[in-house]
Amino acid sequence: MNGQSKIFRISDLFIVVAIIVVFLAFWFLTHQSSLTGYVEVYKDGRLIAVLKQDIRYELKNDGKHIMDIVFDGKRVHVENSDCPLKICEKTGKVGPNGVIVCIPNKVVVKFIGKSDVDVMTW
Amino acid sequence: MRSKKIALNSLFISLGIAIYVLESFVPFPFPNGKWGFSNFVVLLSIVLFGAKDGLIVAIGKSFVGSLVTGHFLDVAFFMSVFGSISAAFIESAAFKVRIFGLIGVSILGSVTNNVVQTLVGSVFVGSKALFWILPYMIILGLPGAFANAYIAGKVIPRVQKNYIGIFISTQTEDSKDTVRKL
């Protein structure tokens, strides 16, 4: 009984390669030379703020502090979130095309990247 | 035979929850990622007993696990339940077609889990932005999926050898075939 060969079959390799290829394509497309842009803040799926310059944006819900969103012009990150797992804080600083999501607070921070290239042609 | 099956499923569910609780103490190096080692019991159950039992273990693990960790009926709970159930479905189907090894089955389960969790999360948050994180979640899920497949592959022959009596009466015809192959 050879357990090893059944743990891995050659078809498994195709799945791994496919995932890595798709990931690299995604990574390449989202990490193009765009280094500038602006930040959109969504709460409950609604756009509530657009940050265009260096700013420390205090997000409140019914007067209660939820989190601070810090944008330095090149990167954005979340500070002092009141959610339990602090995943949004741990996401750290994200650049253009990056996203920070806080599920408990239903907040999405999207960095809309502006590419240096206006039109892409074949 | 029925009570033996209930006992075995309960044992698998408890094992899954124990791993789930223990792994939460081991920090994952990246945000939005999880080890996901507890899903190994679902894979084990699918291989040893078949799709139905795998599904029972997946549902049981999510329900009782959320009660233990205090996430019952919150967003994480719905993400976990829907993710686990769909992963168990896909893993069962992938195992049944006999094209993939345990690694392939486990990875397909992990990818399904991540996609469905993202879908549920998106509905809750009310934004498709979560899908930007999905590729990272899928990549981060690969090590766990590999580990689960490897552990399951090592455990299955030992379980068969040492607890053969249990399997004679509880296996379905379908899972007997696959276990013989392993």
Short mmCIF file of C-alpha atoms in Angstrom, two decimals:
data_model
loop_
_atom_site.label_atom_id
_atom_site.label_comp_id
_atom_site.label_asym_id
_atom_site.label_seq_id
_atom_site.Cartn_x
_atom_site.Cartn_y
_atom_site.Cartn_z
CA MET A 1 0.00 0.00 0.00
CA ASN A 2 1.64 3.18 -1.12
CA GLY A 3 -0.08 6.08 0.58
CA GLN A 4 2.28 8.69 -0.85
CA SER A 5 1.25 8.28 -4.49
CA LYS A 6 -2.41 8.71 -3.62
CA ILE A 7 -1.83 11.87 -1.63
CA PHE A 8 -0.47 13.43 -4.77
CA ARG A 9 -1.46 12.85 -8.37
CA ILE A 10 -0.14 14.65 -11.39
CA SER A 11 -3.55 16.30 -11.97
CA ASP A 12 -3.10 18.06 -8.62
CA LEU A 13 -0.16 19.89 -10.10
CA PHE A 14 -2.44 21.44 -12.74
CA ILE A 15 -4.67 22.90 -10.03
CA VAL A 16 -1.68 24.36 -8.17
CA VAL A 17 -0.17 25.78 -11.35
CA ALA A 18 -3.54 27.22 -12.46
CA ILE A 19 -4.01 28.94 -9.10
CA ILE A 20 -0.49 30.38 -9.14
CA VAL A 21 -0.83 31.60 -12.74
CA VAL A 22 -4.17 33.30 -12.03
CA PHE A 23 -2.73 34.84 -8.87
CA LEU A 24 0.35 36.16 -10.66
CA ALA A 25 -1.81 37.62 -13.43
CA PHE A 26 -3.98 39.32 -10.82
CA TRP A 27 -0.95 40.57 -8.92
CA PHE A 28 0.65 41.90 -12.09
CA LEU A 29 -2.52 43.71 -13.17
CA THR A 30 -3.02 45.30 -9.77
CA HIS A 31 0.60 46.27 -9.24
CA GLN A 32 1.28 48.18 -12.39
CA SER A 33 3.24 51.38 -12.37
CA SER A 34 0.33 53.35 -10.95
CA LEU A 35 1.65 55.01 -7.84
CA THR A 36 -0.95 57.68 -7.30
CA GLY A 37 -4.64 57.75 -6.74
CA TYR A 38 -7.31 58.47 -4.17
CA VAL A 39 -9.10 56.56 -1.46
CA GLU A 40 -12.80 55.74 -1.30
CA VAL A 41 -14.43 54.83 1.99
CA TYR A 42 -17.62 52.77 1.94
CA LYS A 43 -19.89 52.07 4.90
CA ASP A 44 -22.79 49.62 4.48
CA GLY A 45 -22.03 49.57 0.75
CA ARG A 46 -22.48 53.36 0.41
CA LEU A 47 -19.68 55.72 -0.53
CA ILE A 48 -19.26 58.03 2.43
CA ALA A 49 -15.90 59.70 1.80
CA VAL A 50 -13.26 60.27 -0.82
CA LEU A 51 -9.77 61.05 0.48
CA LYS A 52 -7.58 62.82 -2.04
CA GLN A 53 -4.69 64.16 0.01
CA ASP A 54 -2.76 63.44 3.21
CA ILE A 55 -5.45 63.11 5.82
CA ARG A 56 -6.40 61.38 9.02
CA TYR A 57 -10.07 60.57 8.59
CA GLU A 58 -12.02 59.72 11.70
CA LEU A 59 -14.89 57.42 10.86
CA LYS A 60 -17.89 57.64 13.16
CA ASN A 61 -21.18 55.78 13.27
CA ASP A 62 -24.00 57.48 15.19
CA GLY A 63 -21.41 59.63 16.95
CA LYS A 64 -19.41 56.59 18.04
CA HIS A 65 -15.80 56.35 16.92
CA ILE A 66 -15.23 53.30 14.69
CA MET A 67 -11.77 53.76 13.26
CA ASP A 68 -9.19 56.21 11.98
CA ILE A 69 -8.23 55.94 8.34
CA VAL A 70 -4.82 57.40 7.62
CA PHE A 71 -3.91 58.34 4.04
CA ASP A 72 -0.45 59.70 3.32
CA GLY A 73 -0.93 60.23 -0.40
CA LYS A 74 0.78 56.97 -1.36
CA ARG A 75 -0.57 54.44 1.09
CA VAL A 76 -3.59 54.06 3.30
CA HIS A 77 -4.06 52.17 6.56
CA VAL A 78 -6.53 51.77 9.40
CA GLU A 79 -5.71 52.79 12.96
CA ASN A 80 -7.59 52.28 16.23
CA SER A 81 -10.44 50.19 14.94
CA ASP A 82 -13.01 49.10 17.50
CA CYS A 83 -13.66 45.72 15.84
CA PRO A 84 -12.72 42.57 17.77
CA LEU A 85 -10.21 40.86 15.49
CA LYS A 86 -8.55 44.03 14.15
CA ILE A 87 -8.05 42.44 10.74
CA CYS A 88 -8.39 45.86 9.12
CA GLU A 89 -5.54 47.17 11.30
CA LYS A 90 -3.43 44.09 10.65
CA THR A 91 -3.90 44.47 6.89
CA GLY A 92 -1.39 47.28 7.22
CA LYS A 93 -0.64 49.90 4.61
CA VAL A 94 -2.06 49.25 1.17
CA GLY A 95 -1.12 51.00 -2.05
CA PRO A 96 -3.05 51.69 -5.28
CA ASN A 97 -5.71 49.05 -6.08
CA GLY A 98 -5.44 47.68 -2.54
CA VAL A 99 -8.47 47.08 -0.35
CA ILE A 100 -8.99 47.04 3.41
CA VAL A 101 -12.18 45.41 4.64
CA CYS A 102 -13.66 45.54 8.13
CA ILE A 103 -16.49 43.04 8.16
CA PRO A 104 -17.88 43.74 11.68
CA ASN A 105 -18.21 47.47 10.90
CA LYS A 106 -19.20 46.87 7.25
CA VAL A 107 -16.48 49.25 6.12
CA VAL A 108 -14.50 49.01 2.89
CA VAL A 109 -11.50 51.23 2.21
CA LYS A 110 -10.57 51.16 -1.49
CA PHE A 111 -7.45 52.71 -2.91
CA ILE A 112 -8.36 53.62 -6.48
CA GLY A 113 -5.11 53.57 -8.40
CA LYS A 114 -4.52 55.96 -11.23
CA SER A 115 -2.29 54.35 -13.81
CA ASP A 116 0.47 56.26 -15.55
CA VAL A 117 -0.69 54.57 -18.74
CA ASP A 118 -3.97 56.01 -19.99
CA VAL A 119 -4.83 53.51 -22.66
CA MET A 120 -3.57 50.00 -23.05
CA THR A 121 -3.45 48.57 -26.55
CA TRP A 122 -2.26 45.30 -27.96
CA MET B 1 -24.43 0.36 13.13
CA ARG B 2 -26.34 3.64 13.21
CA SER B 3 -25.20 4.52 16.72
CA LYS B 4 -21.63 3.65 15.77
CA LYS B 5 -21.86 6.09 12.87
CA ILE B 6 -23.29 8.83 15.09
CA ALA B 7 -20.46 8.24 17.56
CA LEU B 8 -17.84 8.39 14.81
CA ASN B 9 -19.25 11.56 13.30
CA SER B 10 -19.39 13.17 16.74
CA LEU B 11 -15.80 12.14 17.32
CA PHE B 12 -14.74 13.73 14.05
CA ILE B 13 -16.70 16.91 14.82
CA SER B 14 -15.08 17.18 18.26
CA LEU B 15 -11.66 16.59 16.76
CA GLY B 16 -12.33 19.34 14.19
CA ILE B 17 -13.42 21.80 16.87
CA ALA B 18 -10.43 20.96 19.08
CA ILE B 19 -8.06 21.63 16.15
CA TYR B 20 -10.02 24.81 15.28
CA VAL B 21 -9.68 26.18 18.81
CA LEU B 22 -6.01 25.18 19.09
CA GLU B 23 -5.04 26.67 15.73
CA SER B 24 -6.57 30.00 16.72
CA PHE B 25 -3.72 30.30 19.26
CA VAL B 26 -1.14 29.96 16.50
CA PRO B 27 -0.83 33.34 14.81
CA PHE B 28 -1.08 33.36 11.03
CA PRO B 29 1.64 35.53 9.49
CA PHE B 30 -0.73 37.40 7.13
CA PRO B 31 -4.03 39.21 7.68
CA ASN B 32 -7.19 37.68 6.15
CA GLY B 33 -5.55 34.24 6.31
CA LYS B 34 -6.17 31.21 8.47
CA TRP B 35 -4.43 27.85 8.87
CA GLY B 36 -7.64 25.88 8.28
CA PHE B 37 -6.24 22.66 9.72
CA SER B 38 -9.61 21.69 11.17
CA ASN B 39 -10.91 21.03 7.65
CA PHE B 40 -8.76 17.94 7.63
CA VAL B 41 -11.47 16.02 9.53
CA VAL B 42 -13.96 16.79 6.74
CA LEU B 43 -11.54 15.41 4.17
CA LEU B 44 -10.93 12.37 6.36
CA SER B 45 -14.64 11.77 6.77
CA ILE B 46 -15.31 12.07 3.03
CA VAL B 47 -12.55 9.59 2.20
CA LEU B 48 -13.43 7.09 4.91
CA PHE B 49 -17.23 7.24 4.99
CA GLY B 50 -18.44 9.20 1.98
CA ALA B 51 -20.03 12.51 1.02
CA LYS B 52 -22.99 12.44 3.41
CA ASP B 53 -20.86 12.00 6.48
CA GLY B 54 -18.38 14.60 5.27
CA LEU B 55 -21.25 17.05 5.03
CA ILE B 56 -22.52 16.15 8.51
CA VAL B 57 -19.05 16.69 9.96
CA ALA B 58 -18.65 20.03 8.09
CA ILE B 59 -22.02 21.33 9.35
CA GLY B 60 -21.49 20.02 12.88
CA LYS B 61 -18.01 21.50 13.06
CA SER B 62 -19.23 24.96 12.00
CA PHE B 63 -22.25 24.99 14.31
CA VAL B 64 -20.64 23.65 17.47
CA GLY B 65 -17.34 25.40 16.69
CA SER B 66 -19.11 28.77 16.50
CA LEU B 67 -20.80 28.11 19.85
CA VAL B 68 -17.45 27.26 21.44
CA THR B 69 -15.71 30.31 20.00
CA GLY B 70 -18.62 32.70 20.59
CA HIS B 71 -19.36 33.42 16.95
CA PHE B 72 -22.81 31.83 16.77
CA LEU B 73 -25.09 33.62 14.27
CA ASP B 74 -22.64 36.42 13.52
CA VAL B 75 -21.08 37.12 10.09
CA ALA B 76 -18.14 34.79 10.72
CA PHE B 77 -20.64 32.01 11.50
CA PHE B 78 -22.54 32.36 8.23
CA MET B 79 -19.29 32.64 6.28
CA SER B 80 -17.98 29.52 7.99
CA VAL B 81 -21.18 27.45 7.58
CA PHE B 82 -21.72 28.25 3.91
CA GLY B 83 -17.99 27.93 3.17
CA SER B 84 -17.68 24.55 4.89
CA ILE B 85 -20.82 23.09 3.33
CA SER B 86 -19.85 24.05 -0.21
CA ALA B 87 -16.27 22.92 0.35
CA ALA B 88 -17.53 19.52 1.54
CA PHE B 89 -19.74 19.24 -1.58
CA ILE B 90 -16.88 20.06 -3.94
CA GLU B 91 -14.42 17.83 -2.08
CA SER B 92 -16.87 14.91 -2.27
CA ALA B 93 -17.40 15.46 -5.99
CA ALA B 94 -13.68 15.85 -6.68
CA PHE B 95 -12.93 12.71 -4.69
CA LYS B 96 -15.63 10.76 -6.48
CA VAL B 97 -14.31 11.50 -9.97
CA ARG B 98 -11.00 9.89 -8.97
CA ILE B 99 -8.94 12.28 -11.05
CA PHE B 100 -7.28 14.12 -8.20
CA GLY B 101 -5.10 13.04 -5.33
CA LEU B 102 -5.87 14.16 -1.78
CA ILE B 103 -3.88 17.35 -2.37
CA GLY B 104 -6.06 18.30 -5.35
CA VAL B 105 -9.25 17.48 -3.46
CA SER B 106 -8.10 19.49 -0.45
CA ILE B 107 -7.06 22.51 -2.55
CA LEU B 108 -10.38 22.51 -4.42
CA GLY B 109 -12.15 22.45 -1.04
CA SER B 110 -10.02 25.31 0.23
CA VAL B 111 -10.64 27.42 -2.89
CA THR B 112 -14.39 26.76 -2.71
CA ASN B 113 -14.43 27.67 0.96
CA ASN B 114 -12.69 30.98 0.23
CA VAL B 115 -14.89 31.86 -2.75
CA VAL B 116 -18.13 31.16 -0.86
CA GLN B 117 -16.91 32.96 2.26
CA THR B 118 -16.09 35.99 0.11
CA LEU B 119 -19.54 35.85 -1.49
CA VAL B 120 -21.29 35.72 1.89
CA GLY B 121 -19.02 38.47 3.25
CA SER B 122 -19.72 40.65 0.19
CA VAL B 123 -23.47 40.33 0.66
CA PHE B 124 -23.09 41.30 4.30
CA VAL B 125 -20.73 44.23 3.76
CA GLY B 126 -22.70 45.31 0.68
CA SER B 127 -19.63 45.67 -1.52
CA LYS B 128 -17.81 43.57 -4.08
CA ALA B 129 -14.50 44.91 -2.76
CA LEU B 130 -13.89 41.69 -0.85
CA PHE B 131 -13.16 39.97 -4.15
CA TRP B 132 -9.95 42.01 -4.35
CA ILE B 133 -8.72 40.06 -1.35
CA LEU B 134 -9.89 36.67 -2.67
CA PRO B 135 -6.73 35.85 -4.70
CA TYR B 136 -4.60 36.46 -1.59
CA MET B 137 -6.95 34.30 0.51
CA ILE B 138 -6.68 31.48 -2.03
CA ILE B 139 -2.88 31.63 -2.10
CA LEU B 140 -2.71 31.83 1.70
CA GLY B 141 -5.00 28.79 1.92
CA LEU B 142 -2.63 26.60 -0.10
CA PRO B 143 -0.20 25.63 2.73
CA GLY B 144 -3.13 24.57 4.94
CA ALA B 145 -4.69 22.59 2.09
CA PHE B 146 -1.40 20.80 1.45
CA ALA B 147 -0.97 20.03 5.14
CA ASN B 148 -4.53 18.70 5.46
CA ALA B 149 -4.09 16.40 2.47
CA TYR B 150 -0.76 15.14 3.74
CA ILE B 151 -2.04 14.47 7.26
CA ALA B 152 -5.20 12.77 5.92
CA GLY B 153 -3.08 10.62 3.60
CA LYS B 154 -0.91 9.51 6.50
CA VAL B 155 -3.75 8.99 8.97
CA ILE B 156 -6.12 7.01 6.72
CA PRO B 157 -4.00 3.85 6.31
CA ARG B 158 -3.26 3.81 10.06
CA VAL B 159 -6.93 4.19 10.98
CA GLN B 160 -7.86 1.39 8.60
CA LYS B 161 -5.17 -0.87 9.98
CA ASN B 162 -5.87 -0.28 13.66
CA TYR B 163 -9.64 0.21 13.68
CA ILE B 164 -10.67 -2.08 10.90
CA GLY B 165 -13.67 -3.34 12.90
CA ILE B 166 -15.30 0.08 12.81
CA PHE B 167 -15.04 0.35 9.07
CA ILE B 168 -16.38 -3.07 8.22
CA SER B 169 -19.78 -2.09 9.53
CA THR B 170 -19.85 1.65 8.84
CA GLN B 171 -18.42 2.10 5.39
CA THR B 172 -20.57 2.64 2.39
CA GLU B 173 -19.84 0.58 -0.73
CA ASP B 174 -18.47 3.67 -2.38
CA SER B 175 -16.02 4.60 0.34
CA LYS B 176 -14.90 0.95 0.69
CA ASP B 177 -13.61 1.13 -2.84
CA THR B 178 -11.67 4.31 -2.31
CA VAL B 179 -10.22 3.19 0.98
CA ARG B 180 -9.04 -0.03 -0.62
CA LYS B 181 -7.30 2.08 -3.21
CA LEU B 182 -5.54 4.14 -0.56
#
